Amino acid sequence: MVAIDEKLEGVYATVLHRSPGELEFHQAVREVFESLGLVVAKNPSYLAEGLLERICEPERQIIFRVPWTDDKGQVHVNRGFRVEFNSALGPYKGGLRFHPSVNLGIIKFLGFEQIFKNSLTGMPIGGGKGGSDFDPKGRSEGEIMRFCQSFMTELYRHLGEHTDVPAGDIGVGGREIGYMFGQYKRITNRYEAGVLTGKGIAWGGSLVRTEATGYGATFFVKEMLETRGDAMEGKKVVVSGAGNVAIYTVEKVQQLGGKVIAMSDSGGCLVDQDGIDLALIKDIKNNRRERISQYAKERTGAHHYAEGSIWSVPCDIAMPSATQNELTGRDAAILIRNGVKAVGEGANMPSTPEAIRLFLEAKVLFGPGKAANAGGVATSALEMQQNASRDSWTFETTEKRLSEIMRNIHSSCANMADEYGAPGNYVLGANIAGFKRVADAMRALGVV
Ligand code: NDP
């Protein structure tokens, strides 16, 4: 584990004391603090003004009951969360996650990461995150709709286009955003398109939002490769997950000439050395809503493994795009031994601290999630811009904006890493660049 500067130890101890047992939140705070020693040495006023303590404490945390009735008439109770972490740069912005593993610590880690990610985009958006421990797997359309309506019946009072603007995340895609937007509109009697992003194109959504996180992560990897005179063309790529981020990562990698040879879900991993057939994956996941094991039954030469790690499949580029802590130190050691050149995090905090340390030591190009997957939220901000001006842009215009934003994020991280004497260290660069913009805004707004 990397040491944190002694000047930050007191603040970190307060975080541990105030949020006991929230391990993922502690991990996310520690990872940022490991990068900030030199920053507070140069600017001691960040400490004197209690900025670090304030940045670690959410502005508001909302926890609520979500009762709903299943198809058999049985009543269920889930727990809903919205953590409004920091609004120094704009309205709270960040997705909603529906997954049985959700608890306050998970939402706080995601919300904390979101502050710095949103700052890195250069756009006027603060950080927040929310969700529920509801498990959508195996639920009917009617059950999903009733759950989303009940969730929004409480959440709506905390939202607003200038206050808090959620989007999707694990378990929340276009369908769920639709049901929540419908319920918001019904309760408030307002067609307030800017209150949620990830909407359908016919009712206020933005082209490219669905593709944005995966496309953006791939653009970020392309930028990293170019710093070494390399390109995506001909590379073997492994992408974990088979959801929104993973599918559109595969799409963009293939467009740039790379070959994706493995994907996964919580039931195991799929290897297709001939290159993943994206149309088949999209049909299985988006239309039929089946498991990826189905792919191996329909495509000759493909294999599904219920056990084992996807990271043992030799590749040039690894793009973890499923969930937190899915790539361990052991996995990183195997990837390095197999000659991995670049790792781009599509998911939030998918690599453990040990894995990150090994990648940095081995000089593998490593794009941390808060920079590499920021294309999703950046395109959400573009959706908000289109909603505010009652306009809609073409696919080409929006994708061009996304690729420019990703290029800018890449160069801010790279430049900041150079400035702080750690060239090529995107973890340090992202943390410092993300922190400084929020911290300076917080200073300007006074102690609030
Ligand atoms: P989806 O729900 O669309 O897909 C998630 C995928 O990850 C599924 O294939 C799921 O498999 C798999 N998965 C989830 N948990 C586990 C687990 N414990 N072990 C193995 N596989 C797992 O979510 P997204 O694609 O939207 O999100 C993926 C990641 O990207 C998350 O970390 C999210 O926070 C992050 N992210 C998403 C953004 C977005 O715009 N959607 C923006 C920025 C980051 P299964 O179906 O079997 O559960």
Short mmCIF file of C-alpha atoms and ligand atoms in Angstrom, two decimals:
data_model
loop_
_atom_site.label_atom_id
_atom_site.label_comp_id
_atom_site.label_asym_id
_atom_site.label_seq_id
_atom_site.Cartn_x
_atom_site.Cartn_y
_atom_site.Cartn_z
CA MET A 1 0.00 0.00 0.00
CA VAL A 2 1.28 3.52 -0.87
CA ALA A 3 1.67 5.79 2.17
CA ILE A 4 -0.44 8.92 2.45
CA ASP A 5 1.22 12.19 3.36
CA GLU A 6 1.28 12.74 7.13
CA LYS A 7 -0.54 16.06 6.72
CA LEU A 8 -3.53 14.14 5.35
CA GLU A 9 -3.52 11.34 7.90
CA GLY A 10 -5.76 13.19 10.37
CA VAL A 11 -8.42 13.84 7.76
CA TYR A 12 -8.30 10.22 6.62
CA ALA A 13 -8.64 9.03 10.24
CA THR A 14 -11.78 11.18 10.57
CA VAL A 15 -13.23 9.55 7.43
CA LEU A 16 -12.63 6.07 8.89
CA HIS A 17 -14.11 7.06 12.22
CA ARG A 18 -17.17 8.79 10.78
CA SER A 19 -18.03 6.10 8.22
CA PRO A 20 -17.17 2.79 9.90
CA GLY A 21 -17.37 -0.35 7.77
CA GLU A 22 -17.72 1.52 4.46
CA LEU A 23 -14.71 -0.22 2.95
CA GLU A 24 -15.16 0.80 -0.69
CA PHE A 25 -15.61 4.44 0.39
CA HIS A 26 -12.41 4.26 2.46
CA GLN A 27 -10.59 2.75 -0.55
CA ALA A 28 -11.77 5.52 -2.89
CA VAL A 29 -10.78 8.30 -0.45
CA ARG A 30 -7.40 6.74 0.24
CA GLU A 31 -6.66 6.39 -3.46
CA VAL A 32 -7.24 10.13 -3.99
CA PHE A 33 -5.33 11.11 -0.84
CA GLU A 34 -2.29 9.08 -1.99
CA SER A 35 -1.98 11.58 -4.86
CA LEU A 36 -2.53 14.79 -2.90
CA GLY A 37 0.60 15.03 -0.71
CA LEU A 38 2.47 17.30 -3.11
CA VAL A 39 -0.62 19.41 -3.74
CA VAL A 40 -1.12 20.30 -0.08
CA ALA A 41 2.61 20.85 0.30
CA LYS A 42 2.40 23.48 -2.48
CA ASN A 43 -0.95 24.90 -1.27
CA PRO A 44 -1.22 24.45 2.53
CA SER A 45 -4.38 26.58 2.51
CA TYR A 46 -6.35 23.58 1.20
CA LEU A 47 -5.80 22.02 4.61
CA ALA A 48 -6.19 25.20 6.64
CA GLU A 49 -9.60 25.86 5.09
CA GLY A 50 -10.84 22.35 5.95
CA LEU A 51 -11.29 21.69 2.25
CA LEU A 52 -10.29 18.06 2.41
CA GLU A 53 -12.59 17.37 5.33
CA ARG A 54 -15.45 19.08 3.52
CA ILE A 55 -14.83 17.24 0.26
CA CYS A 56 -15.06 13.87 2.06
CA GLU A 57 -18.39 14.67 3.72
CA PRO A 58 -21.45 14.50 1.44
CA GLU A 59 -23.55 17.65 1.38
CA ARG A 60 -26.67 15.50 1.84
CA GLN A 61 -27.45 11.77 2.13
CA ILE A 62 -30.96 10.52 1.53
CA ILE A 63 -32.05 6.99 2.50
CA PHE A 64 -35.61 5.88 1.90
CA ARG A 65 -38.01 2.94 1.85
CA VAL A 66 -39.09 1.56 -1.54
CA PRO A 67 -42.15 -0.71 -1.18
CA TRP A 68 -43.49 -2.50 -4.26
CA THR A 69 -45.72 -5.44 -5.14
CA ASP A 70 -44.61 -8.39 -7.29
CA ASP A 71 -46.73 -10.18 -9.91
CA LYS A 72 -48.09 -12.60 -7.29
CA GLY A 73 -49.29 -9.79 -5.02
CA GLN A 74 -46.42 -10.20 -2.53
CA VAL A 75 -45.13 -6.93 -1.02
CA HIS A 76 -41.35 -6.31 -1.01
CA VAL A 77 -39.37 -3.56 0.68
CA ASN A 78 -36.05 -2.30 -0.72
CA ARG A 79 -33.84 0.53 0.37
CA GLY A 80 -33.23 3.57 -1.83
CA PHE A 81 -30.24 5.92 -1.65
CA ARG A 82 -29.20 9.25 -3.09
CA VAL A 83 -25.93 10.76 -1.93
CA GLU A 84 -25.65 14.41 -3.01
CA PHE A 85 -21.93 14.72 -2.53
CA ASN A 86 -20.69 18.01 -3.92
CA SER A 87 -22.36 20.83 -5.86
CA ALA A 88 -19.47 23.32 -6.10
CA LEU A 89 -19.27 22.93 -9.90
CA GLY A 90 -22.94 22.44 -10.76
CA PRO A 91 -26.04 20.36 -9.96
CA TYR A 92 -25.35 16.92 -8.47
CA LYS A 93 -24.82 14.50 -11.36
CA GLY A 94 -24.26 10.77 -11.27
CA GLY A 95 -26.04 7.50 -11.98
CA LEU A 96 -28.47 5.22 -10.17
CA ARG A 97 -27.42 1.61 -9.55
CA PHE A 98 -29.91 -1.23 -8.95
CA HIS A 99 -27.98 -4.25 -7.65
CA PRO A 100 -28.33 -6.42 -4.51
CA SER A 101 -24.82 -5.40 -3.37
CA VAL A 102 -25.80 -1.72 -3.05
CA ASN A 103 -25.41 -0.14 0.40
CA LEU A 104 -24.49 3.32 1.66
CA GLY A 105 -20.72 2.65 1.48
CA ILE A 106 -20.92 1.62 -2.19
CA ILE A 107 -22.99 4.67 -3.10
CA LYS A 108 -20.59 6.94 -1.20
CA PHE A 109 -17.54 5.50 -2.98
CA LEU A 110 -19.25 6.01 -6.34
CA GLY A 111 -20.39 9.53 -5.40
CA PHE A 112 -16.91 10.49 -4.20
CA GLU A 113 -15.30 9.27 -7.44
CA GLN A 114 -17.98 11.10 -9.38
CA ILE A 115 -16.94 14.50 -7.96
CA PHE A 116 -13.45 14.25 -9.47
CA LYS A 117 -14.61 12.58 -12.68
CA ASN A 118 -17.17 15.31 -13.34
CA SER A 119 -14.56 17.94 -12.55
CA LEU A 120 -12.17 16.37 -15.09
CA THR A 121 -14.76 16.73 -17.88
CA GLY A 122 -14.44 20.52 -17.50
CA MET A 123 -18.25 20.75 -17.54
CA PRO A 124 -20.58 22.45 -15.01
CA ILE A 125 -21.63 19.35 -13.05
CA GLY A 126 -21.29 18.44 -9.38
CA GLY A 127 -21.04 14.89 -8.02
CA GLY A 128 -23.70 12.51 -6.70
CA LYS A 129 -24.79 8.89 -6.92
CA GLY A 130 -27.77 6.78 -5.92
CA GLY A 131 -29.51 3.48 -6.28
CA SER A 132 -31.12 0.59 -4.49
CA ASP A 133 -30.42 -2.94 -3.29
CA PHE A 134 -33.24 -4.08 -5.62
CA ASP A 135 -32.23 -7.03 -7.85
CA PRO A 136 -33.74 -6.66 -11.33
CA LYS A 137 -32.58 -10.15 -12.41
CA GLY A 138 -35.51 -12.43 -13.20
CA ARG A 139 -38.12 -9.69 -12.62
CA SER A 140 -40.92 -9.14 -15.13
CA GLU A 141 -41.47 -5.88 -17.05
CA GLY A 142 -44.39 -5.05 -14.74
CA GLU A 143 -42.32 -5.63 -11.60
CA ILE A 144 -39.45 -3.46 -12.92
CA MET A 145 -41.91 -0.69 -13.79
CA ARG A 146 -43.64 -0.76 -10.39
CA PHE A 147 -40.29 -0.72 -8.62
CA CYS A 148 -39.05 2.27 -10.67
CA GLN A 149 -42.30 4.14 -10.01
CA SER A 150 -42.10 3.53 -6.26
CA PHE A 151 -38.42 4.56 -6.22
CA MET A 152 -39.21 7.83 -8.02
CA THR A 153 -42.26 8.53 -5.83
CA GLU A 154 -39.82 9.33 -3.03
CA LEU A 155 -36.79 10.52 -5.01
CA TYR A 156 -38.61 13.11 -7.15
CA ARG A 157 -38.75 15.69 -4.34
CA HIS A 158 -34.94 15.84 -4.23
CA LEU A 159 -34.40 16.24 -7.99
CA GLY A 160 -34.53 19.12 -10.45
CA GLU A 161 -32.64 20.25 -13.53
CA HIS A 162 -30.75 22.81 -11.42
CA THR A 163 -30.53 20.60 -8.31
CA ASP A 164 -29.82 16.94 -8.95
CA VAL A 165 -29.84 15.07 -12.26
CA PRO A 166 -29.46 11.26 -12.08
CA ALA A 167 -28.62 8.87 -14.95
CA GLY A 168 -28.17 5.09 -15.31
CA ASP A 169 -25.54 2.72 -13.95
CA ILE A 170 -25.50 -1.04 -13.26
CA GLY A 171 -29.07 -2.39 -13.62
CA VAL A 172 -30.45 0.96 -14.83
CA GLY A 173 -30.63 1.46 -18.60
CA GLY A 174 -32.98 3.23 -21.01
CA ARG A 175 -36.00 1.17 -19.93
CA GLU A 176 -35.66 2.05 -16.23
CA ILE A 177 -34.89 5.73 -16.97
CA GLY A 178 -38.13 5.78 -19.03
CA TYR A 179 -40.26 4.44 -16.17
CA MET A 180 -38.67 6.88 -13.71
CA PHE A 181 -39.05 9.86 -16.04
CA GLY A 182 -42.72 8.90 -16.63
CA GLN A 183 -43.38 8.85 -12.88
CA TYR A 184 -41.53 12.15 -12.31
CA LYS A 185 -43.60 13.81 -15.02
CA ARG A 186 -46.82 12.41 -13.60
CA ILE A 187 -46.14 13.55 -10.02
CA THR A 188 -44.84 17.02 -10.84
CA ASN A 189 -46.99 17.75 -13.91
CA ARG A 190 -43.83 19.11 -15.56
CA TYR A 191 -42.09 17.90 -18.72
CA GLU A 192 -38.70 18.67 -17.25
CA ALA A 193 -36.42 16.79 -19.67
CA GLY A 194 -33.25 18.01 -17.92
CA VAL A 195 -34.05 16.14 -14.71
CA LEU A 196 -32.73 12.75 -15.88
CA THR A 197 -30.22 11.77 -18.56
CA GLY A 198 -29.99 8.59 -20.59
CA LYS A 199 -33.51 9.23 -21.93
CA GLY A 200 -34.84 7.72 -25.17
CA ILE A 201 -34.14 9.72 -28.32
CA ALA A 202 -37.84 10.41 -28.96
CA TRP A 203 -38.36 12.01 -25.54
CA GLY A 204 -35.37 14.23 -24.87
CA GLY A 205 -32.40 11.87 -25.00
CA SER A 206 -29.11 12.52 -26.75
CA LEU A 207 -27.63 10.45 -29.54
CA VAL A 208 -24.37 8.78 -28.42
CA ARG A 209 -25.37 8.75 -24.70
CA THR A 210 -25.94 4.98 -24.82
CA GLU A 211 -22.55 4.41 -26.46
CA ALA A 212 -20.67 7.17 -24.61
CA THR A 213 -18.97 5.40 -21.70
CA GLY A 214 -17.62 2.52 -23.78
CA TYR A 215 -16.68 4.75 -26.73
CA GLY A 216 -15.05 7.26 -24.37
CA ALA A 217 -13.00 4.60 -22.55
CA THR A 218 -11.75 3.34 -25.92
CA PHE A 219 -10.84 6.87 -27.05
CA PHE A 220 -8.89 7.30 -23.80
CA VAL A 221 -6.91 4.08 -24.43
CA LYS A 222 -6.24 5.23 -28.01
CA GLU A 223 -4.80 8.50 -26.64
CA MET A 224 -2.59 6.61 -24.16
CA LEU A 225 -1.29 4.27 -26.90
CA GLU A 226 -0.43 7.25 -29.11
CA THR A 227 1.91 8.62 -26.43
CA ARG A 228 4.04 5.54 -27.19
CA GLY A 229 3.58 5.74 -30.95
CA ASP A 230 1.17 2.79 -30.85
CA ALA A 231 -2.44 2.23 -31.99
CA MET A 232 -5.49 0.02 -31.42
CA GLU A 233 -5.15 -1.63 -34.81
CA GLY A 234 -4.45 -5.37 -34.59
CA LYS A 235 -4.48 -5.45 -30.77
CA LYS A 236 -6.05 -8.34 -28.85
CA VAL A 237 -8.47 -6.88 -26.31
CA VAL A 238 -10.27 -8.39 -23.30
CA VAL A 239 -13.38 -6.56 -22.04
CA SER A 240 -15.03 -7.72 -18.81
CA GLY A 241 -18.80 -7.36 -18.32
CA ALA A 242 -21.50 -7.61 -20.96
CA GLY A 243 -23.61 -4.59 -20.09
CA ASN A 244 -23.85 -1.07 -21.47
CA VAL A 245 -20.21 -0.09 -20.99
CA ALA A 246 -18.77 -3.40 -22.18
CA ILE A 247 -20.89 -3.69 -25.33
CA TYR A 248 -20.02 -0.22 -26.63
CA THR A 249 -16.38 -0.66 -25.71
CA VAL A 250 -16.36 -3.72 -27.95
CA GLU A 251 -18.06 -1.74 -30.71
CA LYS A 252 -15.51 1.10 -30.70
CA VAL A 253 -12.49 -1.20 -30.30
CA GLN A 254 -13.66 -3.11 -33.37
CA GLN A 255 -14.21 0.13 -35.32
CA LEU A 256 -10.63 1.14 -34.52
CA GLY A 257 -9.27 -2.19 -35.78
CA GLY A 258 -8.80 -4.04 -32.48
CA LYS A 259 -9.99 -7.62 -31.89
CA VAL A 260 -12.02 -8.39 -28.74
CA ILE A 261 -11.48 -12.00 -27.75
CA ALA A 262 -13.23 -12.26 -24.35
CA MET A 263 -16.17 -10.84 -22.37
CA SER A 264 -17.89 -11.87 -19.12
CA ASP A 265 -20.85 -11.57 -16.76
CA SER A 266 -21.38 -12.72 -13.19
CA GLY A 267 -21.96 -16.27 -14.53
CA GLY A 268 -18.46 -16.62 -16.03
CA CYS A 269 -16.39 -15.66 -19.03
CA LEU A 270 -16.68 -16.11 -22.75
CA VAL A 271 -13.67 -16.59 -25.05
CA ASP A 272 -13.89 -16.29 -28.84
CA GLN A 273 -10.41 -16.20 -30.41
CA ASP A 274 -11.95 -15.39 -33.81
CA GLY A 275 -13.21 -12.10 -32.39
CA ILE A 276 -16.52 -11.43 -30.62
CA ASP A 277 -19.54 -11.29 -32.92
CA LEU A 278 -21.03 -8.04 -31.65
CA ALA A 279 -24.38 -8.40 -33.40
CA LEU A 280 -24.90 -11.73 -31.64
CA ILE A 281 -23.92 -10.30 -28.23
CA LYS A 282 -26.27 -7.34 -28.69
CA ASP A 283 -29.11 -9.66 -29.67
CA ILE A 284 -28.52 -11.92 -26.66
CA LYS A 285 -28.11 -9.08 -24.12
CA ASN A 286 -30.25 -6.22 -25.40
CA ASN A 287 -33.12 -8.03 -27.17
CA ARG A 288 -33.36 -11.41 -25.50
CA ARG A 289 -31.96 -10.35 -22.09
CA GLU A 290 -30.14 -13.70 -21.76
CA ARG A 291 -26.77 -14.68 -20.23
CA ILE A 292 -23.54 -14.62 -22.27
CA SER A 293 -23.20 -18.41 -21.88
CA GLN A 294 -25.85 -18.52 -24.61
CA TYR A 295 -23.29 -17.08 -27.09
CA ALA A 296 -21.07 -20.19 -26.84
CA LYS A 297 -24.08 -22.38 -27.68
CA GLU A 298 -24.74 -20.44 -30.88
CA ARG A 299 -21.24 -19.66 -32.19
CA THR A 300 -18.76 -22.31 -33.28
CA GLY A 301 -15.30 -21.99 -31.79
CA ALA A 302 -16.45 -19.95 -28.76
CA HIS A 303 -16.12 -21.29 -25.22
CA HIS A 304 -17.82 -20.35 -21.96
CA TYR A 305 -16.07 -20.92 -18.61
CA ALA A 306 -18.16 -20.74 -15.44
CA GLU A 307 -14.99 -20.68 -13.29
CA GLY A 308 -11.69 -18.80 -13.49
CA SER A 309 -10.66 -15.24 -14.17
CA ILE A 310 -11.16 -13.48 -17.49
CA TRP A 311 -7.78 -11.78 -16.90
CA SER A 312 -5.93 -15.05 -17.50
CA VAL A 313 -6.80 -14.74 -21.21
CA PRO A 314 -3.58 -13.31 -22.81
CA CYS A 315 -4.19 -9.89 -24.38
CA ASP A 316 -2.53 -6.59 -25.35
CA ILE A 317 -5.24 -4.41 -23.82
CA ALA A 318 -7.50 -5.04 -20.81
CA MET A 319 -10.69 -3.05 -20.31
CA PRO A 320 -12.41 -3.93 -17.01
CA SER A 321 -16.02 -2.81 -17.53
CA ALA A 322 -18.13 -4.76 -15.01
CA THR A 323 -17.80 -3.69 -11.37
CA GLN A 324 -15.56 -2.58 -8.48
CA ASN A 325 -12.54 -4.64 -7.39
CA GLU A 326 -12.99 -7.18 -10.20
CA LEU A 327 -9.27 -7.08 -11.15
CA THR A 328 -7.01 -8.12 -8.27
CA GLY A 329 -3.25 -7.99 -7.72
CA ARG A 330 -3.07 -11.63 -8.81
CA ASP A 331 -4.94 -10.83 -12.03
CA ALA A 332 -2.65 -7.84 -12.68
CA ALA A 333 0.45 -10.02 -12.25
CA ILE A 334 -0.92 -12.50 -14.82
CA LEU A 335 -1.79 -9.71 -17.28
CA ILE A 336 1.70 -8.23 -16.94
CA ARG A 337 3.32 -11.64 -17.40
CA ASN A 338 1.23 -12.07 -20.56
CA GLY A 339 2.55 -8.76 -21.92
CA VAL A 340 -0.42 -6.40 -21.45
CA LYS A 341 0.38 -2.93 -22.84
CA ALA A 342 -2.58 -0.87 -21.66
CA VAL A 343 -5.45 -1.04 -19.18
CA GLY A 344 -8.46 1.27 -19.53
CA GLU A 345 -11.02 1.19 -16.72
CA GLY A 346 -14.57 1.34 -18.12
CA ALA A 347 -16.02 0.44 -14.72
CA ASN A 348 -15.67 2.44 -11.50
CA MET A 349 -12.70 1.32 -9.35
CA PRO A 350 -12.47 -2.14 -10.99
CA SER A 351 -8.77 -2.57 -10.12
CA THR A 352 -7.74 -3.15 -6.52
CA PRO A 353 -5.01 -0.89 -5.02
CA GLU A 354 -2.52 -3.76 -5.35
CA ALA A 355 -3.37 -4.22 -9.05
CA ILE A 356 -2.89 -0.49 -9.70
CA ARG A 357 0.46 -0.51 -7.93
CA LEU A 358 1.67 -3.43 -10.07
CA PHE A 359 0.53 -1.79 -13.33
CA LEU A 360 2.27 1.47 -12.45
CA GLU A 361 5.49 -0.30 -11.41
CA ALA A 362 5.50 -2.29 -14.66
CA LYS A 363 4.95 0.94 -16.66
CA VAL A 364 1.77 -0.44 -18.19
CA LEU A 365 -0.35 2.43 -19.58
CA PHE A 366 -3.08 2.61 -16.92
CA GLY A 367 -6.18 4.80 -17.40
CA PRO A 368 -8.12 5.05 -14.11
CA GLY A 369 -11.92 4.97 -14.27
CA LYS A 370 -12.46 8.53 -13.12
CA ALA A 371 -10.69 9.68 -16.29
CA ALA A 372 -11.23 6.81 -18.74
CA ASN A 373 -14.96 6.31 -18.15
CA ALA A 374 -15.87 10.02 -17.88
CA GLY A 375 -17.29 10.00 -21.42
CA GLY A 376 -20.64 8.78 -20.10
CA VAL A 377 -21.24 11.64 -17.72
CA ALA A 378 -19.74 14.13 -20.18
CA THR A 379 -22.32 13.08 -22.77
CA SER A 380 -25.01 13.34 -20.09
CA ALA A 381 -23.92 16.96 -19.71
CA LEU A 382 -24.26 17.32 -23.50
CA GLU A 383 -27.78 15.87 -23.16
CA MET A 384 -28.53 18.54 -20.52
CA GLN A 385 -27.24 21.23 -22.90
CA GLN A 386 -29.52 19.96 -25.68
CA ASN A 387 -32.49 19.84 -23.28
CA ALA A 388 -31.84 23.39 -22.06
CA SER A 389 -31.76 24.73 -25.62
CA ARG A 390 -34.56 22.39 -26.83
CA ASP A 391 -32.21 21.20 -29.54
CA SER A 392 -30.89 17.83 -30.69
CA TRP A 393 -27.56 17.24 -32.32
CA THR A 394 -26.57 14.64 -34.91
CA PHE A 395 -24.68 11.47 -34.01
CA GLU A 396 -21.55 12.78 -35.76
CA THR A 397 -21.58 16.15 -33.94
CA THR A 398 -22.10 14.53 -30.55
CA GLU A 399 -19.47 11.83 -31.07
CA LYS A 400 -16.99 14.49 -32.20
CA ARG A 401 -17.68 16.46 -29.00
CA LEU A 402 -17.18 13.27 -26.96
CA SER A 403 -13.85 12.48 -28.61
CA GLU A 404 -12.63 16.06 -28.05
CA ILE A 405 -13.65 15.87 -24.38
CA MET A 406 -11.78 12.57 -23.96
CA ARG A 407 -8.69 14.04 -25.65
CA ASN A 408 -8.83 17.00 -23.25
CA ILE A 409 -9.25 14.76 -20.21
CA HIS A 410 -6.28 12.69 -21.36
CA SER A 411 -4.08 15.75 -21.83
CA SER A 412 -5.07 17.32 -18.48
CA CYS A 413 -4.14 14.08 -16.69
CA ALA A 414 -0.89 13.70 -18.66
CA ASN A 415 0.10 17.36 -18.16
CA MET A 416 -0.66 17.28 -14.43
CA ALA A 417 1.39 14.08 -14.03
CA ASP A 418 4.33 15.80 -15.80
CA GLU A 419 3.95 18.93 -13.65
CA TYR A 420 4.08 16.85 -10.45
CA GLY A 421 7.13 14.86 -11.57
CA ALA A 422 5.41 11.56 -12.42
CA PRO A 423 5.18 11.42 -16.23
CA GLY A 424 2.82 8.73 -17.51
CA ASN A 425 1.10 8.31 -14.14
CA TYR A 426 -2.55 8.93 -15.07
CA VAL A 427 -3.73 8.02 -11.55
CA LEU A 428 -1.83 10.93 -10.02
CA GLY A 429 -2.69 13.21 -12.93
CA ALA A 430 -6.44 12.46 -12.77
CA ASN A 431 -6.64 12.84 -9.00
CA ILE A 432 -4.77 16.15 -8.92
CA ALA A 433 -6.46 17.69 -11.95
CA GLY A 434 -9.91 16.57 -10.73
CA PHE A 435 -9.26 17.77 -7.18
CA LYS A 436 -7.89 21.21 -8.06
CA ARG A 437 -10.88 22.36 -10.10
CA VAL A 438 -13.38 21.37 -7.38
CA ALA A 439 -11.22 22.63 -4.54
CA ASP A 440 -10.71 26.03 -6.17
CA ALA A 441 -14.46 26.37 -6.78
CA MET A 442 -15.16 25.44 -3.15
CA ARG A 443 -12.71 28.10 -1.96
CA ALA A 444 -14.39 30.72 -4.12
CA LEU A 445 -17.82 29.82 -2.68
CA GLY A 446 -16.72 30.19 0.95
CA VAL A 447 -17.30 27.83 3.86
CA VAL A 448 -20.64 26.33 2.83
P1 NDP B 1 -24.81 -2.92 -16.72
O1 NDP B 1 -25.80 -3.24 -15.67
O2 NDP B 1 -25.29 -2.54 -18.07
O3 NDP B 1 -23.79 -4.12 -16.90
C1 NDP B 1 -23.01 -4.58 -15.85
C2 NDP B 1 -22.26 -5.81 -16.32
O4 NDP B 1 -21.29 -6.14 -15.34
C3 NDP B 1 -23.15 -7.03 -16.51
O5 NDP B 1 -22.69 -7.81 -17.57
C4 NDP B 1 -23.00 -7.73 -15.18
O6 NDP B 1 -23.22 -9.14 -15.24
C5 NDP B 1 -21.55 -7.47 -14.86
N1 NDP B 1 -21.36 -7.53 -13.40
C6 NDP B 1 -21.95 -6.76 -12.45
N2 NDP B 1 -21.55 -7.13 -11.22
C7 NDP B 1 -20.70 -8.16 -11.42
C8 NDP B 1 -19.94 -8.97 -10.55
N3 NDP B 1 -20.00 -8.80 -9.22
N4 NDP B 1 -19.15 -9.91 -11.12
C9 NDP B 1 -19.08 -10.08 -12.46
N5 NDP B 1 -19.79 -9.34 -13.34
C10 NDP B 1 -20.57 -8.40 -12.82
O7 NDP B 1 -23.88 -1.75 -16.10
P2 NDP B 1 -22.94 -0.71 -16.85
O8 NDP B 1 -22.34 -1.35 -18.03
O9 NDP B 1 -23.71 0.54 -16.99
O10 NDP B 1 -21.82 -0.43 -15.74
C11 NDP B 1 -20.62 -1.20 -15.66
C12 NDP B 1 -19.59 -0.44 -14.85
O11 NDP B 1 -19.32 0.82 -15.49
C13 NDP B 1 -19.99 -0.07 -13.41
O12 NDP B 1 -18.84 -0.06 -12.60
C14 NDP B 1 -20.50 1.36 -13.56
O13 NDP B 1 -20.45 2.07 -12.34
C15 NDP B 1 -19.51 1.90 -14.57
N6 NDP B 1 -19.93 3.08 -15.29
C16 NDP B 1 -21.08 3.09 -16.04
C17 NDP B 1 -21.44 4.22 -16.74
C18 NDP B 1 -22.60 4.22 -17.66
O14 NDP B 1 -22.76 5.22 -18.40
N7 NDP B 1 -23.44 3.22 -17.69
C19 NDP B 1 -20.66 5.46 -16.64
C20 NDP B 1 -19.40 5.33 -15.91
C21 NDP B 1 -19.09 4.18 -15.25
P3 NDP B 1 -24.60 -9.76 -14.65
O15 NDP B 1 -25.66 -9.36 -15.64
O16 NDP B 1 -24.33 -11.20 -14.61
O17 NDP B 1 -24.82 -9.14 -13.30
#
